[in-house]
Coordinates of C-alpha atoms in Angstrom, one line a residue:
Chain A
M1 CA -35.9 -9.7 -82.4
L2 CA -33.3 -7.1 -83.1
I3 CA -32.6 -8.8 -86.5
I4 CA -36.3 -8.5 -87.5
K5 CA -36.8 -5.0 -86.2
K6 CA -33.5 -3.4 -87.2
Y7 CA -31.1 -5.4 -89.4
I8 CA -33.5 -6.8 -92.0
P9 CA -35.3 -3.5 -92.6
L10 CA -31.9 -1.7 -92.8
A11 CA -30.6 -4.3 -95.3
I12 CA -33.8 -3.9 -97.4
V13 CA -33.3 -0.1 -97.4
T14 CA -29.7 -0.3 -98.4
I15 CA -30.1 -2.9 -101.1
V16 CA -33.2 -1.3 -102.6
G17 CA -31.6 2.2 -102.3
L18 CA -28.4 1.1 -104.1
L19 CA -30.3 -0.8 -106.8
T20 CA -32.6 2.2 -107.4
L21 CA -29.5 4.5 -107.6
A22 CA -27.9 2.1 -110.1
T23 CA -30.9 2.2 -112.4
Y24 CA -30.0 5.8 -113.2
Y25 CA -26.7 4.6 -114.8
V26 CA -28.0 1.3 -116.2
P27 CA -30.2 1.8 -119.3
A28 CA -30.9 -1.9 -119.9
K29 CA -34.4 -3.2 -120.0
A30 CA -33.9 -5.1 -116.7
S31 CA -33.4 -1.7 -115.0
S32 CA -36.7 -0.2 -116.2
A33 CA -38.5 -3.5 -115.4
Y34 CA -37.2 -3.2 -111.9
L35 CA -38.4 0.4 -111.5
S36 CA -41.8 -0.5 -112.9
T37 CA -42.1 -3.4 -110.4
L38 CA -41.2 -1.0 -107.6
N39 CA -43.8 1.5 -108.7
Q40 CA -46.5 -1.3 -108.9
W41 CA -45.6 -2.4 -105.3
E42 CA -45.9 1.2 -104.2
V43 CA -49.4 1.5 -105.7
I44 CA -50.4 -1.7 -104.0
V45 CA -49.1 -0.6 -100.6
S46 CA -50.8 2.8 -101.1
G47 CA -54.1 1.0 -101.7
F48 CA -53.9 -0.8 -98.3
A49 CA -52.6 2.3 -96.6
F50 CA -55.5 4.3 -97.9
L51 CA -57.8 1.9 -96.0
L52 CA -55.8 2.7 -92.9
G53 CA -56.3 6.4 -93.5
L54 CA -60.0 6.0 -94.0
I55 CA -60.4 4.1 -90.8
S56 CA -58.3 6.7 -88.9
L57 CA -60.5 9.5 -90.4
L58 CA -63.8 7.9 -89.5
M59 CA -62.6 6.8 -86.0
T60 CA -61.3 10.3 -85.2
H61 CA -64.6 11.9 -86.0
Y62 CA -66.7 9.1 -84.4
K63 CA -64.8 9.7 -81.1
K64 CA -65.5 13.5 -81.4
I65 CA -69.2 12.8 -81.9
A66 CA -69.3 10.2 -79.1
K67 CA -67.6 12.5 -76.7
R68 CA -69.5 15.6 -77.8
V69 CA -66.3 17.6 -78.0
D70 CA -66.4 21.2 -79.2
G71 CA -67.3 21.4 -82.8
W72 CA -68.6 17.8 -82.9
G73 CA -71.3 18.9 -85.4
Y74 CA -68.6 19.4 -88.1
S75 CA -67.7 15.7 -87.6
L76 CA -71.2 14.8 -88.6
F77 CA -70.6 16.4 -92.0
V78 CA -67.7 14.1 -92.5
F79 CA -70.0 11.1 -92.3
I80 CA -72.7 12.8 -94.3
G81 CA -70.2 13.8 -97.0
F82 CA -68.6 10.4 -97.0
F83 CA -71.8 8.4 -97.5
A84 CA -73.2 11.0 -99.9
V85 CA -70.3 10.4 -102.3
V86 CA -69.5 6.7 -101.6
I87 CA -73.0 5.4 -102.1
P88 CA -73.6 7.1 -105.5
G89 CA -70.1 6.1 -106.4
I90 CA -70.9 2.4 -105.9
I91 CA -74.2 2.7 -107.7
S92 CA -72.6 4.4 -110.7
H93 CA -69.6 2.0 -110.6
G94 CA -67.3 5.0 -110.2
A95 CA -68.3 6.6 -113.5
Q96 CA -68.9 10.3 -113.4
A97 CA -70.8 10.3 -116.6
K98 CA -72.8 7.8 -118.6
D99 CA -73.8 8.3 -122.2
G100 CA -72.9 12.0 -121.8
V101 CA -75.2 12.4 -118.8
L102 CA -73.8 13.1 -115.4
T103 CA -74.2 10.4 -112.8
S104 CA -75.0 11.4 -109.2
L105 CA -71.3 10.9 -108.4
G106 CA -70.4 13.3 -111.4
W107 CA -73.0 15.7 -110.2
A108 CA -71.5 15.7 -106.7
F109 CA -68.0 16.4 -108.1
R110 CA -69.1 19.1 -110.6
Y111 CA -71.5 21.0 -108.4
L112 CA -70.2 20.4 -104.9
Y113 CA -66.5 19.4 -104.9
N114 CA -65.2 21.6 -107.7
P115 CA -66.8 24.9 -106.5
L116 CA -65.6 24.2 -103.0
A117 CA -62.0 23.5 -104.2
A118 CA -62.2 26.6 -106.3
T119 CA -63.4 28.7 -103.4
M120 CA -60.4 27.5 -101.3
F121 CA -58.0 28.4 -104.0
A122 CA -59.7 31.8 -104.5
V123 CA -59.3 32.6 -100.8
L124 CA -55.6 32.6 -101.5
A125 CA -55.9 35.9 -103.3
F126 CA -57.1 37.6 -100.2
Y127 CA -54.4 36.0 -98.1
I128 CA -51.7 37.1 -100.5
V129 CA -52.9 40.7 -100.1
S130 CA -52.8 40.5 -96.2
T131 CA -49.4 38.8 -96.4
A132 CA -48.1 41.5 -98.8
F133 CA -49.4 44.2 -96.4
R134 CA -47.5 42.6 -93.5
S135 CA -44.2 42.1 -95.5
F136 CA -44.2 45.6 -96.8
R137 CA -43.8 47.1 -93.3
I138 CA -40.3 48.5 -93.6
K139 CA -38.4 47.5 -90.4
S140 CA -34.9 47.0 -91.8
V141 CA -32.7 47.7 -94.8
Q142 CA -33.5 44.2 -96.2
A143 CA -37.3 44.9 -95.9
F144 CA -36.7 48.2 -97.7
V145 CA -35.0 46.5 -100.6
L146 CA -37.8 43.9 -100.7
F147 CA -40.4 46.7 -100.7
I148 CA -38.7 48.6 -103.6
A149 CA -38.4 45.5 -105.7
A150 CA -42.0 44.5 -105.0
F151 CA -43.2 48.0 -105.6
I152 CA -41.6 48.2 -109.1
L153 CA -43.0 44.7 -110.0
I154 CA -46.5 45.7 -109.0
L155 CA -46.2 49.1 -110.7
G156 CA -44.9 47.5 -113.9
N157 CA -47.6 44.9 -114.1
V158 CA -50.5 47.4 -114.1
P159 CA -51.3 49.7 -117.1
A160 CA -51.6 52.7 -114.8
G161 CA -48.1 52.1 -113.4
Q162 CA -46.6 51.9 -116.9
M163 CA -48.3 55.1 -117.9
L164 CA -47.1 56.8 -114.8
W165 CA -43.5 55.6 -115.4
D166 CA -43.6 56.8 -119.1
A167 CA -45.1 60.2 -118.0
M168 CA -42.5 60.8 -115.3
L169 CA -39.3 59.1 -116.6
G170 CA -40.1 58.3 -120.2
W171 CA -38.3 61.4 -121.4
T172 CA -34.9 60.1 -120.1
G173 CA -35.1 57.2 -122.6
I174 CA -32.8 55.1 -120.5
C175 CA -35.1 52.1 -120.1
G176 CA -38.8 51.2 -119.7
I177 CA -40.3 49.7 -116.5
G178 CA -40.6 46.4 -118.3
D179 CA -36.8 46.3 -118.7
I180 CA -36.3 46.8 -115.0
I181 CA -38.9 44.1 -114.2
Q182 CA -37.2 41.7 -116.6
W183 CA -33.8 42.4 -115.0
I184 CA -35.2 41.9 -111.4
M185 CA -36.8 38.6 -112.5
Q186 CA -33.9 37.3 -114.6
V187 CA -30.9 38.3 -112.6
P188 CA -31.2 38.8 -108.8
S189 CA -34.3 36.6 -108.5
V190 CA -32.8 33.7 -110.6
A191 CA -29.4 34.0 -108.8
A192 CA -31.1 33.6 -105.4
K193 CA -33.3 30.8 -106.6
R194 CA -30.4 28.9 -108.0
G195 CA -28.4 29.3 -104.7
I196 CA -31.4 27.8 -102.8
M197 CA -31.8 25.0 -105.3
I198 CA -28.1 24.0 -105.1
G199 CA -28.4 23.9 -101.3
I200 CA -31.6 21.8 -101.5
T201 CA -30.0 19.4 -104.0
I202 CA -26.9 18.8 -101.8
G203 CA -29.1 18.4 -98.7
A204 CA -31.3 15.9 -100.5
A205 CA -28.3 13.9 -101.8
V206 CA -26.7 13.8 -98.4
T207 CA -30.0 12.8 -96.7
S208 CA -30.5 10.1 -99.3
L209 CA -27.0 8.7 -98.4
K210 CA -27.9 8.8 -94.7
I211 CA -31.0 6.8 -95.4
I212 CA -29.4 4.3 -97.7
F213 CA -26.5 3.6 -95.3
G214 CA -28.7 3.4 -92.3
I215 CA -27.4 6.5 -90.5
E216 CA -30.8 8.1 -90.5
R217 CA -33.4 5.7 -89.2
Q218 CA -35.8 7.9 -87.3
Y219 CA -38.5 7.0 -89.7
M220 CA -38.4 3.3 -88.7
G221 CA -38.2 3.9 -84.9
R222 CA -34.7 3.9 -83.5
D223 CA -33.8 0.4 -82.3
Chain B
M1 CA -34.1 -8.2 -193.0
K2 CA -30.4 -7.9 -193.2
K3 CA -28.2 -8.6 -190.3
T4 CA -26.9 -5.0 -190.3
E5 CA -30.5 -3.6 -190.2
L6 CA -31.4 -5.9 -187.3
L7 CA -28.4 -4.6 -185.4
L8 CA -29.3 -1.0 -186.2
V9 CA -32.9 -1.5 -184.8
F10 CA -31.5 -3.2 -181.7
F11 CA -29.0 -0.4 -180.9
S12 CA -31.6 2.2 -181.6
F13 CA -33.9 0.5 -179.1
L14 CA -31.1 0.3 -176.6
F15 CA -30.4 4.0 -176.7
L16 CA -34.0 5.1 -176.9
W17 CA -35.3 2.9 -174.1
P18 CA -34.4 5.1 -171.1
G19 CA -36.1 8.2 -172.7
L20 CA -39.1 6.1 -173.6
S21 CA -39.3 4.6 -170.2
F22 CA -39.1 8.1 -168.5
A23 CA -41.9 9.4 -170.9
L24 CA -44.1 6.4 -170.0
N25 CA -43.5 6.3 -166.2
G26 CA -42.8 10.0 -165.5
K27 CA -39.6 9.2 -163.6
S28 CA -36.2 7.9 -164.3
N29 CA -34.9 4.5 -163.4
I30 CA -31.3 5.7 -163.8
A31 CA -29.3 4.6 -160.8
L32 CA -28.5 7.5 -158.5
P33 CA -25.0 8.1 -157.2
L34 CA -24.4 6.2 -154.0
I35 CA -24.1 7.9 -150.6
E36 CA -20.9 6.1 -149.5
D37 CA -19.8 4.9 -146.1
A38 CA -23.3 5.2 -144.6
I39 CA -23.9 2.9 -141.6
A40 CA -26.8 1.9 -139.4
E41 CA -26.0 0.6 -135.9
D42 CA -27.4 0.3 -132.4
M43 CA -27.5 3.7 -130.6
P44 CA -24.9 3.3 -127.9
Y45 CA -25.6 3.8 -124.2
D46 CA -29.4 3.7 -124.5
S47 CA -32.2 1.4 -123.5
G48 CA -32.5 -0.1 -127.0
G49 CA -35.1 2.3 -128.3
D50 CA -33.1 3.9 -131.1
I51 CA -31.0 3.1 -134.2
L52 CA -28.1 5.4 -135.2
L53 CA -27.4 6.3 -138.8
R54 CA -24.1 7.9 -139.8
W55 CA -22.7 9.0 -143.1
P56 CA -20.0 11.5 -144.2
A57 CA -21.0 15.2 -144.6
D58 CA -19.6 16.9 -147.7
E59 CA -18.7 20.6 -148.1
D60 CA -20.9 20.7 -151.3
D61 CA -24.0 19.6 -149.4
E62 CA -25.3 23.2 -149.1
G63 CA -28.9 23.3 -150.3
V64 CA -29.3 19.5 -150.0
V65 CA -32.3 18.0 -148.1
Y66 CA -31.9 14.5 -146.7
E67 CA -34.8 12.1 -146.3
I68 CA -34.5 8.8 -144.3
Y69 CA -36.9 6.0 -145.2
A70 CA -37.3 3.0 -142.9
K71 CA -39.1 -0.3 -142.8
T72 CA -38.9 -3.5 -140.9
E73 CA -36.8 -6.2 -142.6
S74 CA -39.8 -8.5 -142.8
S75 CA -42.1 -6.1 -144.5
E76 CA -42.3 -6.3 -148.3
N77 CA -41.6 -2.8 -149.7
E78 CA -43.4 -0.4 -147.3
W79 CA -40.8 2.3 -147.0
K80 CA -41.9 5.0 -144.5
L81 CA -40.4 8.5 -144.2
A82 CA -38.7 8.4 -140.8
D83 CA -36.9 11.8 -140.8
S84 CA -36.1 14.7 -143.1
F85 CA -33.7 17.6 -142.5
K86 CA -31.6 20.1 -144.3
A87 CA -27.8 19.5 -144.8
F88 CA -25.7 20.3 -141.7
E89 CA -28.7 20.4 -139.4
K90 CA -27.9 17.0 -137.9
T91 CA -24.2 16.7 -137.9
A92 CA -22.6 14.3 -135.3
D93 CA -21.2 17.2 -133.2
K94 CA -24.8 18.3 -132.5
M95 CA -25.6 15.0 -130.8
R96 CA -26.1 15.6 -127.1
M97 CA -23.2 13.6 -125.9
P98 CA -20.1 14.4 -123.8
F99 CA -16.6 14.2 -125.2
W100 CA -15.7 11.0 -123.3
A101 CA -18.6 9.0 -124.9
W102 CA -18.8 10.5 -128.4
S103 CA -15.8 11.3 -130.7
H104 CA -17.7 12.0 -134.0
G105 CA -17.4 15.5 -135.3
S106 CA -19.0 17.9 -137.8
D107 CA -17.6 16.0 -140.8
E108 CA -20.4 13.4 -140.6
Y109 CA -24.2 13.3 -140.1
A110 CA -25.6 11.4 -137.2
V111 CA -29.3 10.7 -136.9
K112 CA -31.2 8.9 -134.2
I113 CA -34.3 7.0 -135.3
P114 CA -36.7 5.7 -132.6
I115 CA -37.6 2.1 -133.5
K116 CA -41.2 2.7 -132.4
S117 CA -41.5 5.5 -135.0
V118 CA -40.8 2.9 -137.7
D119 CA -43.0 0.2 -136.4
G120 CA -45.1 0.5 -133.2
D121 CA -44.6 -3.2 -132.5
A122 CA -40.8 -3.1 -133.0
D123 CA -38.7 -4.1 -129.9
I124 CA -35.1 -4.7 -129.0
G125 CA -33.7 -7.1 -131.6
T126 CA -36.2 -6.3 -134.4
V127 CA -34.2 -5.8 -137.6
L128 CA -35.0 -2.5 -139.3
C129 CA -33.8 -1.4 -142.7
F130 CA -33.1 2.2 -143.8
K131 CA -32.5 4.1 -147.0
I132 CA -31.0 7.6 -147.1
K133 CA -31.9 9.9 -150.0
A134 CA -30.5 13.3 -150.9
F135 CA -32.5 15.9 -152.8
R136 CA -31.5 19.2 -154.3
D137 CA -34.3 21.5 -155.6
G138 CA -36.7 18.7 -155.0
K139 CA -34.9 16.3 -157.3
P140 CA -33.1 13.2 -156.0
I141 CA -29.3 13.4 -156.4
A142 CA -28.0 10.5 -154.4
E143 CA -29.1 7.6 -152.2
S144 CA -27.6 5.0 -150.0
A145 CA -27.6 1.3 -150.1
I146 CA -30.2 -0.4 -147.9
L147 CA -28.8 -0.4 -144.4
C148 CA -30.1 -2.9 -141.8
A149 CA -29.5 -2.9 -138.1
S150 CA -31.2 -4.0 -134.8
S151 CA -31.2 -2.1 -131.5
D152 CA -29.9 -3.5 -128.2
D153 CA -30.1 -2.4 -124.6
N154 CA -26.8 -1.3 -123.0
W155 CA -25.6 -2.0 -119.5
F156 CA -23.9 1.4 -118.8
N157 CA -24.9 4.9 -119.7
L158 CA -21.4 6.2 -120.3
P159 CA -22.5 9.9 -120.8
R160 CA -23.6 9.8 -117.1
L161 CA -20.1 8.9 -116.0
N162 CA -19.6 12.4 -114.6
G163 CA -22.6 12.0 -112.3
L164 CA -21.4 8.6 -111.2
L165 CA -18.0 10.0 -110.3
M166 CA -19.7 12.8 -108.3
V167 CA -21.8 10.2 -106.4
I168 CA -18.6 8.2 -105.6
L169 CA -16.9 11.4 -104.5
I170 CA -19.8 12.4 -102.3
T171 CA -20.0 8.9 -100.8
A172 CA -16.3 8.9 -100.0
A173 CA -16.6 12.3 -98.4
F174 CA -19.6 11.1 -96.5
F175 CA -17.7 8.2 -94.9
M176 CA -14.7 10.4 -94.2
T177 CA -16.7 13.0 -92.4
M178 CA -18.4 10.3 -90.4
S179 CA -15.1 8.7 -89.3
R180 CA -13.9 12.2 -88.3
A181 CA -17.0 12.8 -86.2
K182 CA -16.1 9.9 -83.9
K183 CA -12.7 11.5 -83.3
K184 CA -13.5 15.0 -82.4
G185 CA -16.5 17.4 -81.9
L186 CA -17.8 19.6 -84.6
F187 CA -18.8 23.2 -84.5
I188 CA -22.3 23.7 -85.9
R189 CA -23.7 27.2 -86.5
R190 CA -26.9 28.1 -84.7
I191 CA -30.2 27.9 -86.6
A192 CA -32.6 30.4 -85.1
G193 CA -35.7 28.6 -86.3
L194 CA -34.7 25.4 -84.6
D195 CA -33.7 27.1 -81.4
A196 CA -37.2 28.5 -81.3
I197 CA -38.7 25.1 -81.1
D198 CA -38.1 24.9 -77.3
E199 CA -39.7 28.3 -76.9
A200 CA -42.8 27.3 -79.0
I201 CA -43.3 24.0 -77.0
G202 CA -42.7 25.9 -73.7
R203 CA -45.4 28.4 -74.7
A204 CA -47.8 25.6 -75.6
T205 CA -47.3 24.0 -72.3
E206 CA -47.8 27.2 -70.4
M207 CA -51.0 28.0 -72.3
G208 CA -52.3 24.5 -72.2
K209 CA -52.9 24.5 -75.9
P210 CA -51.9 22.0 -78.5
I211 CA -49.1 22.1 -81.1
Y212 CA -49.9 21.3 -84.7
Y213 CA -47.3 19.6 -86.9
S214 CA -47.8 19.2 -90.6
T215 CA -45.5 16.9 -92.6
G216 CA -46.6 18.5 -96.0
I217 CA -48.3 16.9 -99.0
N218 CA -45.6 14.5 -100.3
G219 CA -45.6 10.8 -99.9
M220 CA -43.2 8.6 -98.0
S221 CA -41.0 8.1 -101.1
S222 CA -39.9 11.8 -100.9
V223 CA -36.7 12.7 -99.1
N224 CA -38.3 15.9 -97.7
T225 CA -41.0 13.9 -96.0
I226 CA -38.4 11.6 -94.4
A227 CA -36.5 14.7 -93.3
S228 CA -39.7 16.1 -91.8
L229 CA -40.3 12.9 -89.9
S230 CA -36.8 13.2 -88.4
I231 CA -37.8 16.6 -87.1
L232 CA -41.1 15.3 -85.9
G233 CA -39.3 12.7 -83.9
E234 CA -37.2 15.3 -82.1
V235 CA -40.2 17.8 -81.6
S236 CA -42.4 15.1 -80.2
K237 CA -39.7 14.0 -77.8
K238 CA -39.6 17.6 -76.5
V239 CA -43.4 17.6 -76.4
A240 CA -43.3 14.5 -74.3
E241 CA -40.7 15.9 -71.9
Y242 CA -42.8 19.1 -71.5
D243 CA -46.0 17.0 -71.2
S244 CA -47.7 19.1 -73.9
I245 CA -50.0 18.0 -76.6
I246 CA -49.0 17.4 -80.2
K247 CA -51.4 16.9 -83.1
V248 CA -50.2 15.6 -86.5
P249 CA -52.8 15.8 -89.3
H250 CA -51.9 13.9 -92.4
Y251 CA -52.3 14.2 -96.1
D252 CA -50.9 10.7 -96.9
P253 CA -52.0 7.5 -95.1
I254 CA -48.5 5.8 -95.4
V255 CA -46.8 8.9 -93.9
M256 CA -49.4 8.7 -91.1
S257 CA -48.5 5.1 -90.3
V258 CA -44.8 5.9 -90.2
A259 CA -45.4 9.1 -88.2
K260 CA -47.3 7.1 -85.6
E261 CA -44.3 4.9 -85.0
T262 CA -42.0 7.9 -84.9
V263 CA -44.1 9.8 -82.3
K264 CA -44.6 6.6 -80.2
Q265 CA -40.9 5.9 -80.2
S266 CA -40.1 9.5 -79.1
Y267 CA -42.5 9.3 -76.2
I268 CA -40.8 6.0 -75.1
E269 CA -37.3 7.6 -75.4
A270 CA -38.5 10.6 -73.4
G271 CA -39.6 8.2 -70.7
R272 CA -43.3 9.1 -71.1
P273 CA -45.0 6.2 -72.9
D274 CA -48.1 6.7 -70.7
S275 CA -48.6 10.2 -72.2
Y276 CA -48.7 8.9 -75.8
H277 CA -52.1 8.9 -77.5
D278 CA -52.6 6.9 -80.7
D279 CA -54.9 9.6 -82.1
A280 CA -52.1 12.2 -82.1
N281 CA -51.6 11.3 -85.7
F282 CA -54.7 11.3 -87.8
F283 CA -55.6 11.3 -91.5
L284 CA -57.4 14.3 -93.0
S285 CA -57.5 14.1 -96.8
S286 CA -55.4 13.2 -99.8
D287 CA -56.8 16.2 -101.6
Q288 CA -54.7 19.4 -101.4
F289 CA -57.5 21.9 -100.7
S290 CA -59.6 19.6 -98.6
Y291 CA -56.5 19.1 -96.4
A292 CA -56.0 22.8 -96.1
A293 CA -59.6 23.6 -95.4
S294 CA -59.8 20.9 -92.7
L295 CA -56.5 21.9 -91.0
D296 CA -57.5 25.6 -91.2
G297 CA -60.8 24.8 -89.4
M298 CA -59.0 23.0 -86.6
I299 CA -56.4 25.8 -86.2
E300 CA -59.2 28.4 -86.2
R301 CA -61.3 26.5 -83.6
E302 CA -58.5 25.2 -81.3
K303 CA -56.2 28.3 -81.5
P304 CA -53.0 26.2 -81.0
A305 CA -50.0 27.8 -79.4
A306 CA -47.5 26.7 -82.1
C307 CA -47.7 25.4 -85.6
F308 CA -44.9 23.5 -87.4
F309 CA -45.0 23.2 -91.2
M310 CA -42.1 21.0 -92.2
G311 CA -42.0 19.3 -95.6
Y312 CA -43.2 19.9 -99.1
F313 CA -46.0 22.4 -99.6
L314 CA -47.7 24.0 -102.6
A315 CA -50.5 26.5 -102.8
E316 CA -51.9 25.5 -99.4
S317 CA -48.8 26.9 -97.7
L318 CA -50.3 30.4 -97.4
L319 CA -53.8 29.1 -96.7
L320 CA -52.4 27.3 -93.6
T321 CA -49.9 29.9 -92.3
E322 CA -52.2 32.9 -92.6
V323 CA -54.9 31.2 -90.5
G324 CA -52.2 30.1 -88.0
A325 CA -50.9 33.7 -87.8
S326 CA -54.4 35.1 -87.3
A327 CA -54.9 32.4 -84.5
G328 CA -51.8 33.9 -82.8
A329 CA -49.7 30.7 -83.0
I330 CA -45.9 30.8 -83.1
Q331 CA -45.2 29.4 -86.5
I332 CA -42.0 27.6 -87.7
A333 CA -41.8 26.4 -91.3
A334 CA -39.3 24.5 -93.3
T335 CA -39.6 23.6 -96.9
D336 CA -37.5 22.7 -100.0
S337 CA -40.3 24.0 -102.3
E338 CA -38.6 27.2 -103.3
S339 CA -41.8 28.7 -104.8
Q340 CA -43.4 28.6 -101.4
L341 CA -40.5 30.1 -99.4
P342 CA -41.7 33.8 -99.8
F343 CA -45.1 32.9 -98.4
F344 CA -43.6 31.2 -95.4
F345 CA -41.1 34.1 -94.9
T346 CA -43.9 36.6 -94.7
S347 CA -46.4 34.7 -92.6
C348 CA -44.3 32.6 -90.2
D349 CA -42.1 33.6 -87.3
Y350 CA -39.2 31.4 -88.4
T351 CA -38.5 29.8 -91.7
L352 CA -35.8 27.2 -92.5
I353 CA -34.6 27.7 -96.0
G354 CA -34.1 24.7 -98.4
E355 CA -31.3 22.5 -97.1
E356 CA -31.9 23.5 -93.5
L357 CA -34.9 21.2 -93.6
Y358 CA -32.5 18.3 -94.2
A359 CA -30.1 19.6 -91.5
A360 CA -32.8 20.2 -88.8
G361 CA -33.2 16.6 -87.7
A362 CA -29.4 16.2 -87.2
Y363 CA -29.2 19.6 -85.5
L364 CA -31.9 18.8 -83.0
S365 CA -30.8 15.2 -82.3
K366 CA -27.2 16.4 -81.6
E367 CA -25.9 12.9 -82.5
P368 CA -22.3 13.1 -83.7
M369 CA -22.9 10.8 -86.6
L370 CA -25.8 12.9 -87.9
L371 CA -24.1 16.2 -87.2
S372 CA -21.0 15.2 -89.1
V373 CA -23.2 14.9 -92.2
L374 CA -24.0 18.6 -91.9
K375 CA -20.3 19.3 -92.5
L376 CA -20.6 17.3 -95.7
Q377 CA -23.5 19.6 -96.8
D378 CA -21.2 22.6 -96.1
F379 CA -18.3 21.0 -98.1
G380 CA -20.7 20.4 -100.9
K381 CA -21.7 24.0 -101.0
L382 CA -18.1 25.1 -100.9
F383 CA -17.3 22.8 -103.8
M384 CA -20.2 24.2 -105.8
M385 CA -19.2 27.8 -105.0
L386 CA -15.6 27.1 -106.1
S387 CA -16.8 25.3 -109.2
V388 CA -18.9 28.2 -110.2
L389 CA -16.2 30.7 -109.6
I390 CA -13.3 28.8 -111.2
G391 CA -15.4 27.4 -114.0
G392 CA -16.8 30.9 -114.8
I393 CA -13.3 32.4 -115.0
A394 CA -11.9 29.4 -117.0
I395 CA -14.7 29.5 -119.5
A396 CA -14.4 33.3 -119.9
L397 CA -10.6 33.0 -120.5
A398 CA -11.1 30.1 -122.9
A399 CA -13.7 32.0 -124.9
V400 CA -11.3 35.0 -125.1
F401 CA -8.5 32.7 -126.4
H402 CA -10.8 30.7 -128.6
C403 CA -10.2 27.3 -126.9
D404 CA -13.6 25.9 -127.9
G405 CA -12.6 22.3 -127.2
F406 CA -11.7 23.2 -123.6
V407 CA -15.0 25.1 -123.0
K408 CA -17.0 22.2 -124.4
G409 CA -15.1 19.7 -122.2
L410 CA -15.6 21.7 -119.1
L411 CA -19.3 22.3 -119.8
D412 CA -19.7 18.6 -120.6
F413 CA -18.3 17.7 -117.1
F414 CA -21.0 19.7 -115.4
T415 CA -23.9 18.7 -117.6
N416 CA -26.5 16.1 -116.8
Y417 CA -26.9 13.7 -119.7

């Protein structure tokens, strides 16, 4: 049993991991054929897994309705939405438009789904404002530096800020606010980003080795 | 007619023919000077998609335009313009190759022609023919002989040798640090965000409210999702010990299947298999904003005591954490998506930066084998810091003393080909 649960999956992970790593250094056609086969398998597995996801979604909301838990009415909308899209989808064979005319599935996407997704994305603007307000409270030296940098960036990106800068400091002729913004974005910001990215790359490489050599196997249940 | 007159007519015709021919056809059939030593060969170290043409560059080439014509060997006479460039634009030293794989310099031209650009149906082994023509002021001044070659796929990408050596070095260091871990203990610095996990779970237990854990919006093939599942395993073990409630909404059904096993295993290891509920993991949506809207709704209604956002996130990061913050939850985030870090910093109580996401699972598990790998991450960072410092100084000095070859060699070693 241990062989089936532990050793065979670990052997598969190690062999597939090393072969996939090797494809980066082997440009031969066999290498790209191997990668393409793996991608096809992933698509097939994803297809089956999506069915699992769908069953999980419907079962979760069915239980909520059956037990009349708080907010069970929202779960009804899951079923209504599901059938309202799936049935037209089957009728129109998955096509969103036919001869330039929207099918009912296309109508649902254009006039229901797209506005709702856009609304969610638009909400982000208000959240950014509230987050900015919270982060601009100066509690430490670091917060003060953050505030100054952010203030200059905001100032420099609005016409009023540029006019203000020119009126107050333009006579010095040292540099415009655009130059300062450019320096902040290209020097300290890029330096910090690169530091983080180097750390991420090393972390990802080491984690990959842990997975390939079977040191990290939390994702398959321990033993 | 006399014999001498006949000879006179014949020689007159012989001398007048080229001019007459030019007047009739509008172009000259006079053989152009030959571009010598031109060769066509398989492009080395590639997957067989290109042919390489090389020929010597001359100092007098200034103002010359080269045109390369190509056709398949089997086609009759359908020459097709494959490339055109000014003299010295495509010399061999401009080919993106490191010094250990490419020794050709600026004294010759090197042009890579994709075989598909010559014939869409061409494949490895298809023989293609090329003709190089040189023009000055729009007039042809030289041309090469017809050069034929076929491409082949190669078994080793030599320009990537530096990467392979680095992988071998990291792997050797990986096994060395693991063997040392068995011998003696390792000091690991504290990570505040991970120490706060106990506090967050304790708070949830006292308040009798659930804990939400999001694994992000990447699939199971991403390393960050696997790292997130390692943390989920440790978090759910603590949740089981405290007898609290964990809810793991998913974006990807495959991740959900794996996370189910992970959480179940953690409950078993904590000695609380009876407390495990199969619906702790559930699927929401594979659409970014539908996922965010759905999870936001749950957080808003249930007011969880703690929210964990561990994995890869995009624009939904702030949508989720702002709602969590307004619900009064302790929020701990970890991501390697550097564009989302500022949002997590400002809206979460604790944020694990970049590589801490990968270190978290090992830190929480306290297993010597996994902890030893954290040392390797630190060695890696030290190596990078020293490389940047020493490399920067070396390149600056080499530039001052005009050691161009040394600078190129050093940069080649740290370039990804």
